Coordinates of C-alpha atoms in Angstrom, one line a residue:
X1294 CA 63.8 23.4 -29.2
X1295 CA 62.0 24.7 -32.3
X1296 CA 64.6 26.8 -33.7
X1297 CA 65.1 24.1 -36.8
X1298 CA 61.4 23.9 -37.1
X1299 CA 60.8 27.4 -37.7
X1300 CA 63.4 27.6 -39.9
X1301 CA 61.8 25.1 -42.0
X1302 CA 58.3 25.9 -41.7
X1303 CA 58.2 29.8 -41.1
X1304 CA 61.8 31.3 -41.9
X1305 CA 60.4 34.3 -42.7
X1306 CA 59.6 34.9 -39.4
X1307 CA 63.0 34.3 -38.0
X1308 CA 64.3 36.6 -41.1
X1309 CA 61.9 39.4 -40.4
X1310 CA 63.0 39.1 -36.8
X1311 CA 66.8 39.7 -37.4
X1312 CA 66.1 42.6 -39.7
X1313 CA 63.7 44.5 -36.9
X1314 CA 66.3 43.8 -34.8
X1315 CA 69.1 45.1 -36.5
X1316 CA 67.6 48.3 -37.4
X1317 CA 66.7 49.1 -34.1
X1318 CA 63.1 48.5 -34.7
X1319 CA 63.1 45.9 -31.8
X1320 CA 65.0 45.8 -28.6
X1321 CA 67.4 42.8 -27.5
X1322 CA 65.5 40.5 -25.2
X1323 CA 62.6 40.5 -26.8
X1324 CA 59.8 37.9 -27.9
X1325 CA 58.7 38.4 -31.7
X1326 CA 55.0 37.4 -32.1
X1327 CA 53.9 36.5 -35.9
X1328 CA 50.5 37.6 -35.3
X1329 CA 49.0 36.7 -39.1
X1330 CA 50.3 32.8 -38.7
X1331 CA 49.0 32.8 -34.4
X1332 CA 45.2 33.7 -36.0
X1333 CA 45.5 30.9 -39.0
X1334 CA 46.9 28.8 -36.3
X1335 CA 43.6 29.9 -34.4
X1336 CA 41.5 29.2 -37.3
X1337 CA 42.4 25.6 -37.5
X1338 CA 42.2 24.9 -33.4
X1339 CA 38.8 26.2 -33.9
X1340 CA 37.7 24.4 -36.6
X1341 CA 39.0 21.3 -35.2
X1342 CA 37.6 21.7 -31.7
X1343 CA 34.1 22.5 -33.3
X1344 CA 34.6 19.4 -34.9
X1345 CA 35.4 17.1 -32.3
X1346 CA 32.5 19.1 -30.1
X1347 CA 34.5 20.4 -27.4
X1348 CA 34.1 24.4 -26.4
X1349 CA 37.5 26.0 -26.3
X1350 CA 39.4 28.7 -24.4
X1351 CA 42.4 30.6 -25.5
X1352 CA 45.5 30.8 -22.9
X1353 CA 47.5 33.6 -23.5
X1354 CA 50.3 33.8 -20.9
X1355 CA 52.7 31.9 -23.4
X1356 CA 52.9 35.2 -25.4
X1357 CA 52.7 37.9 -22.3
X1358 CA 48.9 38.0 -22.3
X1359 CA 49.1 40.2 -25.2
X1360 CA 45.8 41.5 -26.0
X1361 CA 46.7 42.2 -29.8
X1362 CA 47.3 38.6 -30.5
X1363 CA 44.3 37.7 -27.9
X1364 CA 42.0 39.6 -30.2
X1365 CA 43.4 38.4 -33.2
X1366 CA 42.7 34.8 -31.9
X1367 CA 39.6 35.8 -31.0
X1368 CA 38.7 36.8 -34.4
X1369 CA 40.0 33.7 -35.7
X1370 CA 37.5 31.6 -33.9
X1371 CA 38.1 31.0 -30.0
X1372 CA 36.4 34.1 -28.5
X1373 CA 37.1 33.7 -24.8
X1374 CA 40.1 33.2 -22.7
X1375 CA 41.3 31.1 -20.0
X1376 CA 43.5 33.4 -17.3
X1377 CA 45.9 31.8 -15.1
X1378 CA 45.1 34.2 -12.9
X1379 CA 43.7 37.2 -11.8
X1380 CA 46.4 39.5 -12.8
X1381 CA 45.7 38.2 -16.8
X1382 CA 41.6 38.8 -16.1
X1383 CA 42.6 42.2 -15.2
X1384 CA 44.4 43.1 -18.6
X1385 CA 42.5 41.2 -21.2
X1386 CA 39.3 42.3 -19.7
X1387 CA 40.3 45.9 -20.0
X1388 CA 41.5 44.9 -23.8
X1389 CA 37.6 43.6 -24.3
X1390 CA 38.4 40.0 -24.3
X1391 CA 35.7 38.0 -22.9
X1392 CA 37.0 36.0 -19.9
X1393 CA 35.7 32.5 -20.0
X1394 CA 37.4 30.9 -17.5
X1395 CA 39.1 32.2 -14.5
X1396 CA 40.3 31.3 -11.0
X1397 CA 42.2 28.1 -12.5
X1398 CA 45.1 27.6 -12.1
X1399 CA 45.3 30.5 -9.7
X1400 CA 42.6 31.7 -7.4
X1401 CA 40.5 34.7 -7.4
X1402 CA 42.2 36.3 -4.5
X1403 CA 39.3 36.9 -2.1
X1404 CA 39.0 40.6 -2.2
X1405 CA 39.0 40.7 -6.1
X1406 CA 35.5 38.2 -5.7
X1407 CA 33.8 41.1 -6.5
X1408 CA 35.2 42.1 -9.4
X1409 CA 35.7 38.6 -10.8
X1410 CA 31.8 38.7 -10.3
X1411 CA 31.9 41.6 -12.6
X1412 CA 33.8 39.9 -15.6
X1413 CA 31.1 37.8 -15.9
X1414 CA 32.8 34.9 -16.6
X1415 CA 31.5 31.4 -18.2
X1416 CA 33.1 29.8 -15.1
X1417 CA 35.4 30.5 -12.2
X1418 CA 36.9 27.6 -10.6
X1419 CA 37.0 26.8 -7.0
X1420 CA 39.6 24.1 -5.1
X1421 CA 37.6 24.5 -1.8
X1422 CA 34.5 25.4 0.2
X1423 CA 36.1 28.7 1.8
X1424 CA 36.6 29.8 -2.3
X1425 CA 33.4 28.6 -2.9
X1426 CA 31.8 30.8 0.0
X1427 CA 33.7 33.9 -0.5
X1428 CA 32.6 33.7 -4.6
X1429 CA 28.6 32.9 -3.1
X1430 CA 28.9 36.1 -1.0
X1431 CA 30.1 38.1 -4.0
X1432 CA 27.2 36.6 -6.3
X1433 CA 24.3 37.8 -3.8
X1434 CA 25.8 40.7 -3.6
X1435 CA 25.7 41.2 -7.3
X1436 CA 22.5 39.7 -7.7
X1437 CA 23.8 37.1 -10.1
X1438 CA 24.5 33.1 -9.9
X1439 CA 27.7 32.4 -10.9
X1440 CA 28.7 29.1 -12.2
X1441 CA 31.6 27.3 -11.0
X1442 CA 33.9 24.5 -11.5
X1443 CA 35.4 21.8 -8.7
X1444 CA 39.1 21.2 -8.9
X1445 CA 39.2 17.6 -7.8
X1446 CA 42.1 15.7 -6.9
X1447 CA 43.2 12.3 -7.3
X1448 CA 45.4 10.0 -5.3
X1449 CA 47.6 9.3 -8.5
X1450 CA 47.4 12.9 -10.3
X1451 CA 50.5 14.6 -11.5
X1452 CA 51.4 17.8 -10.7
X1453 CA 53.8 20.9 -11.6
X1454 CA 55.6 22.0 -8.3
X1455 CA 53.7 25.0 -6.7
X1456 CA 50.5 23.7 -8.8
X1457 CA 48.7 21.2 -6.6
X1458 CA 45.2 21.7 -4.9
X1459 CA 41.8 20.8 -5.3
X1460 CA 39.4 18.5 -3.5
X1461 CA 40.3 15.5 -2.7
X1462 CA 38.7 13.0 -4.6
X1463 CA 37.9 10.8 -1.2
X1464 CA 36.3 14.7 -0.2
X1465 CA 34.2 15.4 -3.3
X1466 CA 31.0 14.1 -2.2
X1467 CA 30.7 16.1 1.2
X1468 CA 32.5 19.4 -0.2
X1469 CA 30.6 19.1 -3.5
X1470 CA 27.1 18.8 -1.1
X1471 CA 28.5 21.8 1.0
X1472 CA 29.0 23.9 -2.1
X1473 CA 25.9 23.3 -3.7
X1474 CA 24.1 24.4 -1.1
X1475 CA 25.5 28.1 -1.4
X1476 CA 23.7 30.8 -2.6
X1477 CA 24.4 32.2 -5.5
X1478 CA 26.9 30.4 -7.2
X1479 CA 25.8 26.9 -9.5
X1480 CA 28.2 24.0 -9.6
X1481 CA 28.7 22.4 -13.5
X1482 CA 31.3 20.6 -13.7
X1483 CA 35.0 19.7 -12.9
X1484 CA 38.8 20.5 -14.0
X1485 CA 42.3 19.6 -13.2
X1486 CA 45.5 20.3 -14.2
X1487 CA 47.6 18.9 -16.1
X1488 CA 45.4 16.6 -18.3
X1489 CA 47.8 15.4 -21.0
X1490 CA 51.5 15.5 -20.9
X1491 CA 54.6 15.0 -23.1
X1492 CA 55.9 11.5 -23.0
X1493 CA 59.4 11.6 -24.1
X1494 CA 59.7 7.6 -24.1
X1495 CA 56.7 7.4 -26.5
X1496 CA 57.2 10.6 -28.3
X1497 CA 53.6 11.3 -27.9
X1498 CA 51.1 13.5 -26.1
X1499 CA 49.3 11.3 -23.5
X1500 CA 46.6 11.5 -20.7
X1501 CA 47.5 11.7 -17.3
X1502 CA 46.0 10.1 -14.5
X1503 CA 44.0 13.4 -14.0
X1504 CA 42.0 12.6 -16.9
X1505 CA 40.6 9.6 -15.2
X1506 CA 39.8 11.7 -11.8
X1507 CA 37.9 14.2 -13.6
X1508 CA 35.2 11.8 -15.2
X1509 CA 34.8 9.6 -12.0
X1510 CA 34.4 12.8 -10.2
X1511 CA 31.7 13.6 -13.1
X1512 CA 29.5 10.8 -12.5
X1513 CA 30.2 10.7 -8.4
X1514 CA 29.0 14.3 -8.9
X1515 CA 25.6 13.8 -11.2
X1516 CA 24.9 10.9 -8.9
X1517 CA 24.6 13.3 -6.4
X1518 CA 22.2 15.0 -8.8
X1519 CA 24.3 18.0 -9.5
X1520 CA 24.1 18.8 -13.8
X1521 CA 27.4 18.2 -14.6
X1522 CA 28.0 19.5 -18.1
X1523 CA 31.3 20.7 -17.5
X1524 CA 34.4 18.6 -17.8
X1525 CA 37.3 20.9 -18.4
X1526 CA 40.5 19.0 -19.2
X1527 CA 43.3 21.8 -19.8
X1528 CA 47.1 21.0 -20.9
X1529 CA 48.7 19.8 -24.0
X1530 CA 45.8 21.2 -26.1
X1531 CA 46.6 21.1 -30.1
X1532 CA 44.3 19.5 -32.8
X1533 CA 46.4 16.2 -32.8
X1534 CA 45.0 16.3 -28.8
X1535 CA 41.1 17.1 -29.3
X1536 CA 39.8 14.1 -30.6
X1537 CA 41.4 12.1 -28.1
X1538 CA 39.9 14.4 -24.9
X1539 CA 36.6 14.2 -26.2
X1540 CA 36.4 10.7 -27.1
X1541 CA 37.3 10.1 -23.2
X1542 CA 34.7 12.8 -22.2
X1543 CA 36.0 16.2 -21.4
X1544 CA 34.0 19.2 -23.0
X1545 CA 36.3 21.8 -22.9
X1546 CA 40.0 22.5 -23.8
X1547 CA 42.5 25.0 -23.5
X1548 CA 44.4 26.0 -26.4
X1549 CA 47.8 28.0 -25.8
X1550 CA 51.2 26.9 -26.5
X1551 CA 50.0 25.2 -30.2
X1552 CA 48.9 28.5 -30.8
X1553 CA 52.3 29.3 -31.0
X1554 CA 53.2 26.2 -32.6
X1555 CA 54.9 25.0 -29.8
X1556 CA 54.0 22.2 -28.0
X1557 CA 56.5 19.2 -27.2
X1558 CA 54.5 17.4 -30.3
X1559 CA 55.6 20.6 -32.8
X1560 CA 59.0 20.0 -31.7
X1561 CA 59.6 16.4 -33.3
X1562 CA 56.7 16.3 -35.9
X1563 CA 54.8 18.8 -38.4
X1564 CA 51.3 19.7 -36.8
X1565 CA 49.2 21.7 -38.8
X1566 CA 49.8 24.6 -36.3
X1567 CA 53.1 26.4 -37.4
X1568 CA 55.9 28.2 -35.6
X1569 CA 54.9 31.4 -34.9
X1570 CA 57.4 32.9 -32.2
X1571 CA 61.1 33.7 -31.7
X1572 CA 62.8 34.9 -29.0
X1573 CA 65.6 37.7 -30.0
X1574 CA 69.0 39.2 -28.2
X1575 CA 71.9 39.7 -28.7
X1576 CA 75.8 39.0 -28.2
X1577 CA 77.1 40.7 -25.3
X1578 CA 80.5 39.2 -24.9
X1579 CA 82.5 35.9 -26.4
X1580 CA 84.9 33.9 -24.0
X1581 CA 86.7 31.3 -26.3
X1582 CA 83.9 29.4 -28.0
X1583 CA 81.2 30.4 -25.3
X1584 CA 79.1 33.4 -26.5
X1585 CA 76.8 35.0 -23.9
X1586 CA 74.0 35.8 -24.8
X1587 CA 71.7 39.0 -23.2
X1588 CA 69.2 37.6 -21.1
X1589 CA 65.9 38.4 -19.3
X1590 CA 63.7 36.0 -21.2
X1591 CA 64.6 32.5 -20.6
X1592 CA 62.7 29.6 -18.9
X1593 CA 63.9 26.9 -16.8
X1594 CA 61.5 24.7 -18.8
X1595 CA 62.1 25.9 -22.1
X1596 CA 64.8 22.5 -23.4
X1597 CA 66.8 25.1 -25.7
X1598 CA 69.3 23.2 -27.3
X1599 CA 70.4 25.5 -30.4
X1600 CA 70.3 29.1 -31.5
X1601 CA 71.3 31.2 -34.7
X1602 CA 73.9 34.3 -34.4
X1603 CA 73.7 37.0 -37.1
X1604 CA 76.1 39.1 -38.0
X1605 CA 75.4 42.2 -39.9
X1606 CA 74.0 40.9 -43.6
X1607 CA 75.9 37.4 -42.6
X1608 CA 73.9 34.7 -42.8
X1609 CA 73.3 32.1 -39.3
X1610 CA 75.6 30.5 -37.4
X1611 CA 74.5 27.6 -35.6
X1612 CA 75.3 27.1 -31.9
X1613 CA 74.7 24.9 -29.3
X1614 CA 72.5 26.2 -26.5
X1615 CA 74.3 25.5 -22.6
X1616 CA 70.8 26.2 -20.8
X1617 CA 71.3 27.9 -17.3
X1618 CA 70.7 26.1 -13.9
X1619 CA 67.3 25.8 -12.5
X1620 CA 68.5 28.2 -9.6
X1621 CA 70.0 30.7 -11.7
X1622 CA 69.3 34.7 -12.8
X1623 CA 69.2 34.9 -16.6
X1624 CA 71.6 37.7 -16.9
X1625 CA 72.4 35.7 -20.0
X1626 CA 72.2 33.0 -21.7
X1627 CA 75.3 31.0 -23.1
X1628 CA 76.0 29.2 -26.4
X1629 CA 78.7 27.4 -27.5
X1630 CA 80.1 27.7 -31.6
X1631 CA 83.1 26.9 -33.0
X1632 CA 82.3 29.8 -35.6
X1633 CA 83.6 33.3 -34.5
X1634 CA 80.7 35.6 -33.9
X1635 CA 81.1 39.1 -32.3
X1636 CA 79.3 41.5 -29.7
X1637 CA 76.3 42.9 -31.0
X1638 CA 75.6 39.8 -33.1
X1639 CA 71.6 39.2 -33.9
X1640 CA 71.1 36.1 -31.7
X1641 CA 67.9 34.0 -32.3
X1642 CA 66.2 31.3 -30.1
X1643 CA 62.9 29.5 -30.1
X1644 CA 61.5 27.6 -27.1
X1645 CA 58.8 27.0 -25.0
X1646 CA 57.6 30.1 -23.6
X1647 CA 56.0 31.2 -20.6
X1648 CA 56.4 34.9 -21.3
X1649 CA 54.5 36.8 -18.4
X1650 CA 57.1 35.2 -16.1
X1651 CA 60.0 36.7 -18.1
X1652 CA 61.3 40.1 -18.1
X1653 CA 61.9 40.0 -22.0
X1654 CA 59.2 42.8 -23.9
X1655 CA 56.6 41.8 -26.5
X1656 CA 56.9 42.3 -30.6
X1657 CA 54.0 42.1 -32.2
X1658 CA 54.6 41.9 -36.0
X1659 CA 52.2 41.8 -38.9
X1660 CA 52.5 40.5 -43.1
X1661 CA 56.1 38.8 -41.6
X1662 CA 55.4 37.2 -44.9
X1663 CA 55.7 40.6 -47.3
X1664 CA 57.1 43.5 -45.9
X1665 CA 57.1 43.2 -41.8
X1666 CA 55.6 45.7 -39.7
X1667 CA 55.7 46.3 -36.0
X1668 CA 51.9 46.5 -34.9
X1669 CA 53.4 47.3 -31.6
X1670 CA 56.0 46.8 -28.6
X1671 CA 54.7 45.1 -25.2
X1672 CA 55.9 44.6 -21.6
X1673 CA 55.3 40.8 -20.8
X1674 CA 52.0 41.9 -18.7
X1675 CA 50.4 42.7 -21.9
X1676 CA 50.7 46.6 -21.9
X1677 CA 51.8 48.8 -24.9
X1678 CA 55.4 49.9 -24.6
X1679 CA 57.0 53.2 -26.5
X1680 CA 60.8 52.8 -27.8
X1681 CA 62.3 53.2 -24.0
X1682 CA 60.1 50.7 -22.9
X1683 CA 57.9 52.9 -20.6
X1684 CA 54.2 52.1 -20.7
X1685 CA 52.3 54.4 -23.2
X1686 CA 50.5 56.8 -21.4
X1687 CA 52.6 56.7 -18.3

């Protein structure tokens, strides 16, 4: 999907990538982070949200929750982090990046309340009373007041398979009333999930009806006299996306993917973010014109459609990426060429990423544009790796 892009726009990156790789510096099945161009790319995110007055949050389960590049973002200008869930609060909290938002889209599970307590979050969202009352007893405890957001939603939201909950909008008066009557926990605003989406008919990012829920739910709520100041519109986020969520009203955003340079947007335009990761393997056997490809880090979601197998000091080939089934075990990944290319090959992809759900490891490489260096090797739950993959330390 952004295999052409990159190669335009950041072919160092894929270059550095094939030498690491063919000198052993990297293992196959691995996902090479550009650290230098994700922090410029962070630079410009946070400019632009600053601009358009919306607070963001960094998402960092596209690149394995890496705290290297997590810091390195946060340098660049978006501090805190967004955690799908409580398995990423765990290891960038331990790195020392501040966790702005957690519980959304996975809740604390309730015998980590405590500890989430401990994070000390800017916000922890809830998608029901019972989440709501198990966070209050964990705030008294602590002797704190913890705020929280309300996932709400909406007869006509749009949702990922295995994402939905939230309170029903025709709910959110009598659980919002319920909540706010806890001790020890201070309702500000609302989220949902997904806010803006890839629309392949208009070739554009657009809101989704979830949008809309979350600033009724914002006034229904304030009518109610809760201080809504909170309206937390996640998915999608990328500067060509901030002006519009804040001209409809949300406050907050949640940068991830465009960090990376790879939204749906990056694929068919140039965004000022640029490409900044590849995903590297490497011919394990060739059956006619179908070379397969070692596996362990593809996505279901990820719309490969080409790749580039190196041979040693050859230059690409270009091949046709035959993505697996939905129900299917990446033990590989198959491409078609009409080129001959051989086992051991250098084969390079770039695609939407969801890392921390692979089994690929984590290269984090620095001055890809002068001489590369490996900062370090990762496991995709953000933990430093040595050359056999073990976690350091262990």
């Amino acid at each position: 999907m952004f295999i052409e892009v990159t190669q335009r726009r950041n072919p160092a990156l894929i270059d550095a990538a094939v030498k690491l790789h063919q000198r052993g510096a990297i293992p196959s099945n691995c996902y090479v982070v550009d650290v230098d161009t994700v922090a410029a790319n962070a630079g410009l995110v946070a400019k632009a949200g600053a601009e358009a007055g919306l607070t963001l949050f960094q998402m960092t389960k596209q690149w394995g929750r890496n705290p290297v590049v997590a810091l390195a973002v946060a340098r660049a200008g978006i501090p805190k982090a967004v955690v799908v869930d409580f398995d990423e609060a765990r290891v960038l909290h331990r790195a020392g990046v501040d966790i702005g938002h957690l519980g959304h889209l996975v809740q604390v599970p309730r015998k980590e309340a405590g500890h989430a307590i401990e994070m000390s979050p800017d916000q922890v969202t809830v998608q029901n009373y019972a989440q709501a009352a198990n966070l209050s007893r964990a705030a008294v405890a602590a002797g704190v007041v913890q705020s929280i957001l309300l996932r709400v939603e909406g007869p006509e939201d749009v949702f990922y398979p295995a994402q939905r909950g939230g309170i029903p909008e025709a709910a959110l008066e009598e659980t919002a009333q319920a909540v706010a009557a806890l001790p020890g926990v201070r309702v500000i605003g609302v989220t949902s999930f997904p806010c803006v989406l890839w629309n392949p008919e208009t070739a554009a990012l657009e809101p989704t009806p979830n949008l809309g829920t979350l600033l009724r739910s914002a006034e229904r709520l304030r009518g109610l006299g809760i201080d809504v100041t909170v309206v937390n519109a996640p998915s999608a986020t990328c500067i060509a996306t901030l002006p519009t969520l804040a001209a409809a009203g949300a406050t907050q955003a949640e940068p991830g993917s465009c960090l990376l340079g790879q939204t749906p947007l990056h694929a068919v335009s140039d965004q000022p973010e640029l490409p900044a990761m590849v995903y590297v393997t490497e011919v394990t056997h060739v059956e006619g014109p179908l070379a397969n490809t070692l596996g362990g880090g593809f996505y279901a979601r990820s719309r490969a459609e080409t790749a580039l197998v190196y041979g040693d000091g050859d230059g690409p080939v270009a091949t046709r990426v035959q993505p697996n089934p939905p129900d299917a075990i990446d033990y590989h990944g198959t491409v078609e060429t009409e080129a001959p290319v051989a086992v051991g090959n250098t084969a390079v992809y770039s695609f939407r990423s969801q890392v921390f759900v692979s089994r690929a490891s984590v290269a984090v490489v620095q001055n890809v544009q002068g001489s590369p260096e490996v900062v370090g090797l990762f496991n995709r739950d953000g933990f430093a790796i040595d050359d056999t993959l073990r976690p350091l330390g262990h």
